[in-house]
XYZ file of C-alpha atoms in Angstrom:
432
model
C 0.000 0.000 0.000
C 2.397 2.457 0.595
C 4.161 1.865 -2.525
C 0.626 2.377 -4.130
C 0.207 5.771 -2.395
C 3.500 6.934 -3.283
C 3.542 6.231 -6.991
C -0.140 7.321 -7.327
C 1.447 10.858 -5.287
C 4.203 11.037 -8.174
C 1.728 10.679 -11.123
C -0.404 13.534 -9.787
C 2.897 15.603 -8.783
C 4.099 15.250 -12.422
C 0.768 16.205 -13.937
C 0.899 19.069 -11.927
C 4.095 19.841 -13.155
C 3.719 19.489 -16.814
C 0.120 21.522 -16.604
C 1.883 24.250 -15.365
C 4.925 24.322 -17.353
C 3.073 24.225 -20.195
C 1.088 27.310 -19.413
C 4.179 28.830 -19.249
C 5.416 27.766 -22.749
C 7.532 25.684 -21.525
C 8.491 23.555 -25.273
C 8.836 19.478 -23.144
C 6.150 20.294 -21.143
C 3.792 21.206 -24.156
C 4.818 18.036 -25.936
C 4.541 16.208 -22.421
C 1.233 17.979 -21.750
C -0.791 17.584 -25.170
C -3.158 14.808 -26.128
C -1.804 11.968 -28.184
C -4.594 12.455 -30.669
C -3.092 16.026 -31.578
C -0.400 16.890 -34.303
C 2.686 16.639 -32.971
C 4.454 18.341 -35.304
C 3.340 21.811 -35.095
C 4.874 21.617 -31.146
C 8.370 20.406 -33.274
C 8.277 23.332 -35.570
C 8.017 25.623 -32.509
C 10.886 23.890 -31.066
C 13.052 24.119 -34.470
C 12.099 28.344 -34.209
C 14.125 29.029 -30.832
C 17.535 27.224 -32.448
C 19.082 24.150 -33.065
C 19.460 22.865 -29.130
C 16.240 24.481 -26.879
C 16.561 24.906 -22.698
C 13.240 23.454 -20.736
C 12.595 23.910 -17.477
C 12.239 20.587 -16.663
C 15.968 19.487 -16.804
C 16.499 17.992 -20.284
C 17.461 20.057 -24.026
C 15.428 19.415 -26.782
C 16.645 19.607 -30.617
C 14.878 18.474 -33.792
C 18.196 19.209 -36.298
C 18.689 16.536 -37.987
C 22.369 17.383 -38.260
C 22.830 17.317 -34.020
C 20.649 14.360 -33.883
C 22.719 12.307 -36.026
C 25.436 13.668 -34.230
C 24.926 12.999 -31.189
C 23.334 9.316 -31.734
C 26.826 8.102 -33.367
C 28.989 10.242 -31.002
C 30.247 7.684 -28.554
C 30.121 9.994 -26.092
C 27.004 10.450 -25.989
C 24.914 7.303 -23.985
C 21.396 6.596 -23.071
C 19.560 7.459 -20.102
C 20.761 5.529 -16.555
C 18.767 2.873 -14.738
C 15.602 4.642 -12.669
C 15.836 7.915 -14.958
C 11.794 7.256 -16.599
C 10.881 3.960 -15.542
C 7.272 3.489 -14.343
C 7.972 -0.022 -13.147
C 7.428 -0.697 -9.620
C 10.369 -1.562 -7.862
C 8.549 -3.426 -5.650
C 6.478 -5.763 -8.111
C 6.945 -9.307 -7.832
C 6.191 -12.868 -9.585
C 6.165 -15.794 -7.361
C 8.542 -13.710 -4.910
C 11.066 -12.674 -8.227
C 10.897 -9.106 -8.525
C 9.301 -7.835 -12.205
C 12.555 -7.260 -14.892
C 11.807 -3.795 -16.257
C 11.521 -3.977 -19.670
C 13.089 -0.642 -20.414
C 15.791 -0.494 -18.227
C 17.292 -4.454 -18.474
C 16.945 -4.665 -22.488
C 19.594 -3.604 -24.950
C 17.721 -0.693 -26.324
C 18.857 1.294 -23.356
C 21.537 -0.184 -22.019
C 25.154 1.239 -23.139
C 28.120 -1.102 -24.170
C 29.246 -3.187 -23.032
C 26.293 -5.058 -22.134
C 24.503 -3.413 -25.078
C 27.062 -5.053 -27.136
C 26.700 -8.320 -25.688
C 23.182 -8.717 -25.891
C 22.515 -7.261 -29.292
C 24.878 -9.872 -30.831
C 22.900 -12.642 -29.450
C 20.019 -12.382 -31.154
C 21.498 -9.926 -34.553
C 21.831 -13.051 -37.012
C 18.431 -13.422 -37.606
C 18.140 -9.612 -38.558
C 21.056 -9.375 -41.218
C 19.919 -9.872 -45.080
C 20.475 -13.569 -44.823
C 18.532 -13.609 -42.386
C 15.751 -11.564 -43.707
C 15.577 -13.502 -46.811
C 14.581 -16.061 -45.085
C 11.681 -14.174 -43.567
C 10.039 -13.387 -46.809
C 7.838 -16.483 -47.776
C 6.443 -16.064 -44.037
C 5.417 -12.482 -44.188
C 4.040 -12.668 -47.645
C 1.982 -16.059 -46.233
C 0.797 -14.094 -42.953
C -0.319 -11.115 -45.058
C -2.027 -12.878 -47.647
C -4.025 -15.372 -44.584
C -5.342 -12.597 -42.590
C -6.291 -10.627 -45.797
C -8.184 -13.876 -47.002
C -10.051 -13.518 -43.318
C -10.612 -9.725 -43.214
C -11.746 -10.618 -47.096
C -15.437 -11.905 -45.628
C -16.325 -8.613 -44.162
C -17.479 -5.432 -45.794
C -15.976 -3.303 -42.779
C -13.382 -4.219 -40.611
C -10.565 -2.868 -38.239
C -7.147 -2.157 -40.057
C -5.226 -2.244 -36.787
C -6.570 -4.874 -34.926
C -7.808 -7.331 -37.206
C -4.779 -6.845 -40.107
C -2.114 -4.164 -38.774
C -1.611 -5.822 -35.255
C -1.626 -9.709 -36.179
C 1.062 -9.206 -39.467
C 3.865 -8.968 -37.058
C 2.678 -10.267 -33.896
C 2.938 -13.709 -35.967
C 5.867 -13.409 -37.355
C 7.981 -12.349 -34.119
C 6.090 -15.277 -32.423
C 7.309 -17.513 -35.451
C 10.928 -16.229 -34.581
C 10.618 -16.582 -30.836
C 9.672 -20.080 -31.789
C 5.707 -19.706 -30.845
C 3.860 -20.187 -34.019
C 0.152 -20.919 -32.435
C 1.066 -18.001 -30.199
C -2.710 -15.964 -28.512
C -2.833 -12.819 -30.402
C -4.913 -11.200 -28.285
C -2.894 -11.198 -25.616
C 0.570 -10.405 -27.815
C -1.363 -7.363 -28.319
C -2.350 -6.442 -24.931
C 1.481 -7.982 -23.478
C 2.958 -5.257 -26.099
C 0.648 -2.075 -25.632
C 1.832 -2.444 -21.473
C 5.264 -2.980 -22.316
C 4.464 0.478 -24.685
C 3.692 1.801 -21.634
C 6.952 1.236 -20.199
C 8.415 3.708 -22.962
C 6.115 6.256 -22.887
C 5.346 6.428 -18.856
C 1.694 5.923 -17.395
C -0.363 8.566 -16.758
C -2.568 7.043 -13.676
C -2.821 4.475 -11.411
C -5.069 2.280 -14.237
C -2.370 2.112 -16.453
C 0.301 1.375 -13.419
C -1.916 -1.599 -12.422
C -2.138 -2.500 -16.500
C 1.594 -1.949 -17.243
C 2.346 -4.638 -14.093
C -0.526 -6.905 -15.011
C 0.587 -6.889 -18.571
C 4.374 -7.507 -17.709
C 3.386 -10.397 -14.995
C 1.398 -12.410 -17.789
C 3.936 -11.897 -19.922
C 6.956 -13.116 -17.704
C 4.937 -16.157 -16.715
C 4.304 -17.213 -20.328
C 8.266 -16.568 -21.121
C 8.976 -18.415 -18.228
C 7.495 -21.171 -19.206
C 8.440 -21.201 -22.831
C 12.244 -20.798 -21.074
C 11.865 -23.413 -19.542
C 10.416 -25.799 -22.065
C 13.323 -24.192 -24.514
C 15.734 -26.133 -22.049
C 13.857 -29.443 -21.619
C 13.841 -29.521 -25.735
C 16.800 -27.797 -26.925
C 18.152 -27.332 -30.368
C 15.706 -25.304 -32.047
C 16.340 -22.663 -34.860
C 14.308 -20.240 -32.912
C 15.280 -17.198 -31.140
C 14.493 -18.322 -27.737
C 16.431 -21.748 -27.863
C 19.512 -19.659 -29.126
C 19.334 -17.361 -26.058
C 18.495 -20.118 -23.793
C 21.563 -22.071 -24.982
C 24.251 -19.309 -23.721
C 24.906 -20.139 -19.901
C 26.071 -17.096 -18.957
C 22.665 -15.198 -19.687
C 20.998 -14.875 -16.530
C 16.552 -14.936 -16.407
C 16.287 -11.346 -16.499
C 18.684 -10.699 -19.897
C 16.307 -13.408 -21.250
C 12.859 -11.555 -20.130
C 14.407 -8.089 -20.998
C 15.479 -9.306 -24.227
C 12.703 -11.279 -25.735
C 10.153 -8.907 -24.188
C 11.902 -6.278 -26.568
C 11.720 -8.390 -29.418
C 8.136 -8.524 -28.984
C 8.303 -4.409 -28.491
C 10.547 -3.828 -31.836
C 8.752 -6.418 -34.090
C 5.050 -5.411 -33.049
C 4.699 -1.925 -32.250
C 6.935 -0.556 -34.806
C 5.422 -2.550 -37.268
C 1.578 -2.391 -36.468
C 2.364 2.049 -36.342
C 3.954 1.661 -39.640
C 1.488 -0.147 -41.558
C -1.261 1.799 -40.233
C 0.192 5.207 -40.723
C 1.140 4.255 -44.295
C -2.683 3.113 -44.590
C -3.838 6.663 -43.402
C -1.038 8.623 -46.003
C -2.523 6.724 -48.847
C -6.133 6.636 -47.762
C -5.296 10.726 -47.853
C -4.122 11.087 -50.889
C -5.538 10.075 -54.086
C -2.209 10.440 -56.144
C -0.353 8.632 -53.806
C -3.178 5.583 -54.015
C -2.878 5.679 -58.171
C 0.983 5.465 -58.294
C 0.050 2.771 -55.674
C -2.432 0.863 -57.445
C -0.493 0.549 -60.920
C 2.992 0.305 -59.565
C 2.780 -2.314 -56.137
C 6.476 -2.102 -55.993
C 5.995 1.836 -54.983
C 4.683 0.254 -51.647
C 8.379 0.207 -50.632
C 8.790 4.335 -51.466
C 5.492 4.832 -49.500
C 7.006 3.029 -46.399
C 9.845 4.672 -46.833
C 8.510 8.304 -47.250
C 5.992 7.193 -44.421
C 9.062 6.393 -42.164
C 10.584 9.894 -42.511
C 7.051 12.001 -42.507
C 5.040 10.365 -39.592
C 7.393 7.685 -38.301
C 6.504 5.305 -35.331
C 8.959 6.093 -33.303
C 8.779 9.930 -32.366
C 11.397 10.852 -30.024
C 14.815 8.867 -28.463
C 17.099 10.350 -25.252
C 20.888 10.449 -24.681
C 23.097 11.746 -22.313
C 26.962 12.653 -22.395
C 29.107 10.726 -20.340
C 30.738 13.950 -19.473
C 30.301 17.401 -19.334
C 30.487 19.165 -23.473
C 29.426 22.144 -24.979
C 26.879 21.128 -28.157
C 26.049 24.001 -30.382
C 27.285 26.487 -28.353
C 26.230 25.479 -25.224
C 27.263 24.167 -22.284
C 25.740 20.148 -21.145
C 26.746 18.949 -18.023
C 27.487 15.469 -17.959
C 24.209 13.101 -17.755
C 21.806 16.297 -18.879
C 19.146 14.333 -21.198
C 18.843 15.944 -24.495
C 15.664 14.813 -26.535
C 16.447 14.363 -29.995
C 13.424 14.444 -31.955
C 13.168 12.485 -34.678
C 10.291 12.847 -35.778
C 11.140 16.770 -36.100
C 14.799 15.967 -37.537
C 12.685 13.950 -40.395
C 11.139 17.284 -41.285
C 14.293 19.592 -41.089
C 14.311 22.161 -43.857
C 17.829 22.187 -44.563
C 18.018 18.327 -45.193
C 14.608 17.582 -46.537
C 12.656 20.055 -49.293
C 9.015 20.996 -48.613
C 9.562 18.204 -45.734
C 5.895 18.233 -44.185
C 4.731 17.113 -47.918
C 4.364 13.290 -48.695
C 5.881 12.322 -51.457
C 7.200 9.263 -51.749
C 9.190 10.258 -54.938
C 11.995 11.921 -53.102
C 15.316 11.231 -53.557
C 16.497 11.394 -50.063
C 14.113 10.141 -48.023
C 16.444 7.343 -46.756
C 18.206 10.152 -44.486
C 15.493 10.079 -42.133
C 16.267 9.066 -38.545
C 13.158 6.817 -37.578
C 15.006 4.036 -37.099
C 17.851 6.037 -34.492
C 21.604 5.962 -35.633
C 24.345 4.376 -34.791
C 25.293 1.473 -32.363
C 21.433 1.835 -31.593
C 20.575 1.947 -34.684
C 16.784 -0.233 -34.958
C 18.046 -3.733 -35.041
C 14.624 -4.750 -36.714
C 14.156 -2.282 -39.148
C 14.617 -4.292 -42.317
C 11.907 -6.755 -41.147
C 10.076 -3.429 -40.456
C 10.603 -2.180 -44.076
C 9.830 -5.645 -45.344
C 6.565 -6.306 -43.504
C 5.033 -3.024 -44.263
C 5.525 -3.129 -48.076
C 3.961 -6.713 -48.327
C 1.302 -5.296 -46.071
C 0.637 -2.232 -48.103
C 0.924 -4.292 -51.492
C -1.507 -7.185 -50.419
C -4.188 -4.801 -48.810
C -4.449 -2.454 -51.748
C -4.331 -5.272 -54.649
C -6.934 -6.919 -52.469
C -8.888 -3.666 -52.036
C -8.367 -1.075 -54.089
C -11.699 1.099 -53.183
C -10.361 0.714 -49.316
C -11.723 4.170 -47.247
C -11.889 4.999 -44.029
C -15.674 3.960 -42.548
C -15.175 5.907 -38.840
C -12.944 7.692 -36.729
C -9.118 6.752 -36.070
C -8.658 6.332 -32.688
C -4.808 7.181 -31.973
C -2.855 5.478 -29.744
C -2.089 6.692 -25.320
C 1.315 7.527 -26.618
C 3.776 10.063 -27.356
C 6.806 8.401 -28.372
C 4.530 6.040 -30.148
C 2.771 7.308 -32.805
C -0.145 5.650 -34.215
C -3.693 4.143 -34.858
C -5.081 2.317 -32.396
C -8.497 1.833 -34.464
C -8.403 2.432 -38.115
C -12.232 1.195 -39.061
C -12.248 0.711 -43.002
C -14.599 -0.745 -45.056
C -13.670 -2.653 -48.689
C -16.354 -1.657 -50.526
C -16.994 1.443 -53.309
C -19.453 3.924 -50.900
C -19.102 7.674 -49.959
C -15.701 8.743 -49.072
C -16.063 8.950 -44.843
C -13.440 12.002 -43.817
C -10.790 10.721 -41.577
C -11.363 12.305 -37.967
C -8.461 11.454 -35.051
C -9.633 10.629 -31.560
C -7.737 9.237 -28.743
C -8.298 6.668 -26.118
C-alpha cells in the first residue's frame, strides 16, 4: 500500500508539473502535456524556431536538427539514459517472490556497451539480409491469410484485425511460438508500450504490471520448455543455450523483441494506410505500380514515423552548439522533427514518396542503436501495403481513427475501413 500511495502521489505531482509548465510555454512540457490524438508536429516546428538545441525547465534540451541528432546518436560519447531515470515499473512488483525485470531499463535498447554489445549480438543473425531472406515467404503467407479472413467482411478494423496480427505472428514464429494468442501479444505489447512512454494514472500502473506479470509467466514457461527440448532454430532456444545469460537478460530481451517487431510494425502499416487513404495520387501510383509500396514506407518512415522521439546523455560534461551540457543532462532528440528539417529535406511536411532522399530520415535512431529490426520493419510493411491495396483497391476509411495513449509512439489504435466502393467517410483522429 504504501508503494501504491506513493507512486499514485508522483503521477499527480508530475501532472501538476507538466500543466503548469506548459502554461508557461515551456516547449517538453507542451509536448509532455498535449493529447496523443493532436499533431505533434506543429509543437516540433516551434521547437526548431528558438535554435538548433532548446533549454526546458524541466531538466532535459530538446533539438529536432537533424544534423545534431545524427550527431549525437553516433557520437560515442554520448549514452542513453541511466537505470531509474523514466521507468514506471514498480520496484517493488513481484512474480512468485522474483521481482518484475523492467523492460526498459534491463533490455539492450537502453543499455550502453558493453552489455549493449553483448546482448545485441545474441540475437542480430536473424536480422542481417540472410537472415531476412529467409523471412520473406512467411510475411508474404501471414499477409495474404489474414487478408483472405478480413476478405469476408465489408468493414473491418485495419489495426486490430490486419495491422496488429502481421507482425505479432511473425515475431512469435521467430521466438519459436507459431500458435502463439494474439490477443494477448497485443495487450502484453501495448503495457510494455507503456513502459516507454510512462503511465499517466494508477489504471495504467496496475495494466503496465498486469501486462508484464502475464507476460513473464508465459516466457517463463516457454524458457523453460526451450531447455527441456533444446536445439531449435528459434530465437528463444539460441538465447536459452548461452549459460552465462541470466533470467532477467532473457525476459528483458525477448520482451523487446516482442516491443521492436510489433509496435513498430503495427504504427507503420497503419500510418502508411492513413497517407494513402489521404491522398488520391499517392493511391494511383500505388495501385499501378505495387512495388511503390516500398517508397510509400519509406517516405511514411521519414514524414510520420513510429517512433517519435529517443534520449541520450553525455558521459561527461560538453558544450553542443554552443552550449554548455553537463554530464548526464538528457537531451531529446526528436526524430520525428529531424525527419522534417528544412535544410536536409525540401518541402519536408509534404508526402511524397518520390523523393530522392528520403532514406536520411532518422526513424530508425543511428548508430550502435541503430533499430536492429528495421529491415523486417521495411519488409513487412511493403507486403502489407501491397496485399491490402491489390486486395482492395476502393479501401476508405468507414469511422474515426482512434490514436494510440502515446507520445513516443505514434499511431492508430483503431483504423475502421470498409472494402467496398461507398461515400468517401473524412478521416477524424480521436484518442483513447
Amino acid at each position: 500500500m504504501p508503494s501504491t500511495v506513493k507512486n499514485a502521489t508522483m503521477l499527480f505531482l508530475g501532472r501538476t508539473i507538466v500543466r503548469a509548465q506548459a502554461l508557461l510555454g515551456d516547449p517538453a512540457a507542451r509536448l509532455f502535456g498535449m493529447s496523443p490524438a493532436r499533431d505533434p508536429y506543429p509543437v516540433y516546428e516551434s521547437v526548431r524556431r528558438q535554435g538548433v538545441l532548446v533549454k526546458s525547465r524541466m531538466g532535459l534540451y530538446l533539438t529536432t536538427s537533424h544534423e545534431l541528432c545524427s550527431a549525437l546518436l553516433r557520437d560515442p560519447g554520448f549514452g542513453t539514459l541511466p537505470a531509474g531515470a523514466l521507468s514506471p515499473v514498480d520496484s517493488s512488483a513481484q512474480i512468485d517472490g522474483r521481482r518484475l525485470v523492467n523492460p526498459v531499463e534491463e533490455s539492450f535498447l537502453v543499455r550502453n556497451p558493453p552489455d549493449h554489445t553483448r546482448l545485441r549480438r545474441l540475437v542480430a543473425p536473424w536480422f542481417t539480409p540472410r537472415g531476412l531472406r529467409a523471412q520473406v515467404a512467411t510475411v508474404e503467407r501471414v499477409v495474404e491469410e489474414y487478408l483472405d479472413e478480413v476478405a469476408q467482411r465489408r468493414t473491418f478494423d485495419l489495426v486490430g484485425d490486419f495491422a496488429a496480427r502481421v507482425p505479432i505472428q511473425v515475431v512469435a514464429d521467430l521466438l519459436g511460438v507459431p500458435g502463439a494468442d494474439h490477443a494477448s501479444f497485443a495487450r502484453w505489447g501495448s503495457a510494455l508500450v507503456n513502459a516507454l512512454d510512462g503511465v499517466r494514472d494508477m489504471g495504467e500502473m496496475r495494466a503496465l504490471h498486469t501486462g508484464l506479470r502475464e507476460f513473464e509467466e508465459f516466457l517463463d514457461d516457454l524458457i523453460a520448455h526451450r531447455r527441456r527440448h533444446p536445439g531449435g532454430d528459434d530465437i528463444v532456444s539460441a538465447l536459452v543455450a548461452h549459460d552465462d545469460l541470466t533470467r532477467e537478460d532473457l525476459i528483458a530481451t525477448t520482451e523487446l523483441l516482442l516491443v521492436a517487431g510489433f509496435e513498430t510494425t503495427v504504427n507503420l502499416i497503419g500510418n502508411s494506410v492513413l497517407a494513402v487513404l489521404g491522398d488520391p495520387d499517392v493511391r494511383t501510383r500505388l495501385l499501378a505500380d505495387p512495388g511503390h509500396a516500398e517508397a510509400v514506407v519509406e517516405e511514411t518512415l521519414r514524414h510520420d514515423p513510429p517512433v517519435q522521439y529517443t534520449v541520450r546523455v553525455p558521459f561527461k560534461s560538453t558544450e553542443i552548439a554552443d552550449t554548455w551540457i553537463p554530464k548526464g543532462t538528457p537531451i531529446m532528440l526528436m526524430l520525428a522533427g529531424a525527419n522534417r528539417d528544412p535544410a536536409v529535406f525540401t518541402d519536408p511536411h509534404r508526402f511524397d514518396p518520390g523523393r530522392a532522399d528520403v532514406r536520411e530520415h532518422l526513424a530508425f535512431s543511428s548508430g550502435i542503436h541503430y533499430c536492429l529490426g528495421a529491415g523486417l520493419a521495411r519488409m513487412e510493411g511493403a507486403a502489407a501495403l501491397r496485399g491490402l491495396f491489390r486486395r482492395f483497391p476502393d479501401l476508405r476509411a468507414a469511422g474515426r481513427v482512434r490514436r494510440r495513449p502515446s507520445r513516443v509512439i505514434r499511431g492508430a489504435a483503431r483504423l475502421p475501413v470498409t472494402t467496398g466502393v461507398t461515400k468517401r467517410h473524412p478521416i477524424v483522429e480521436t484518442t483513447g
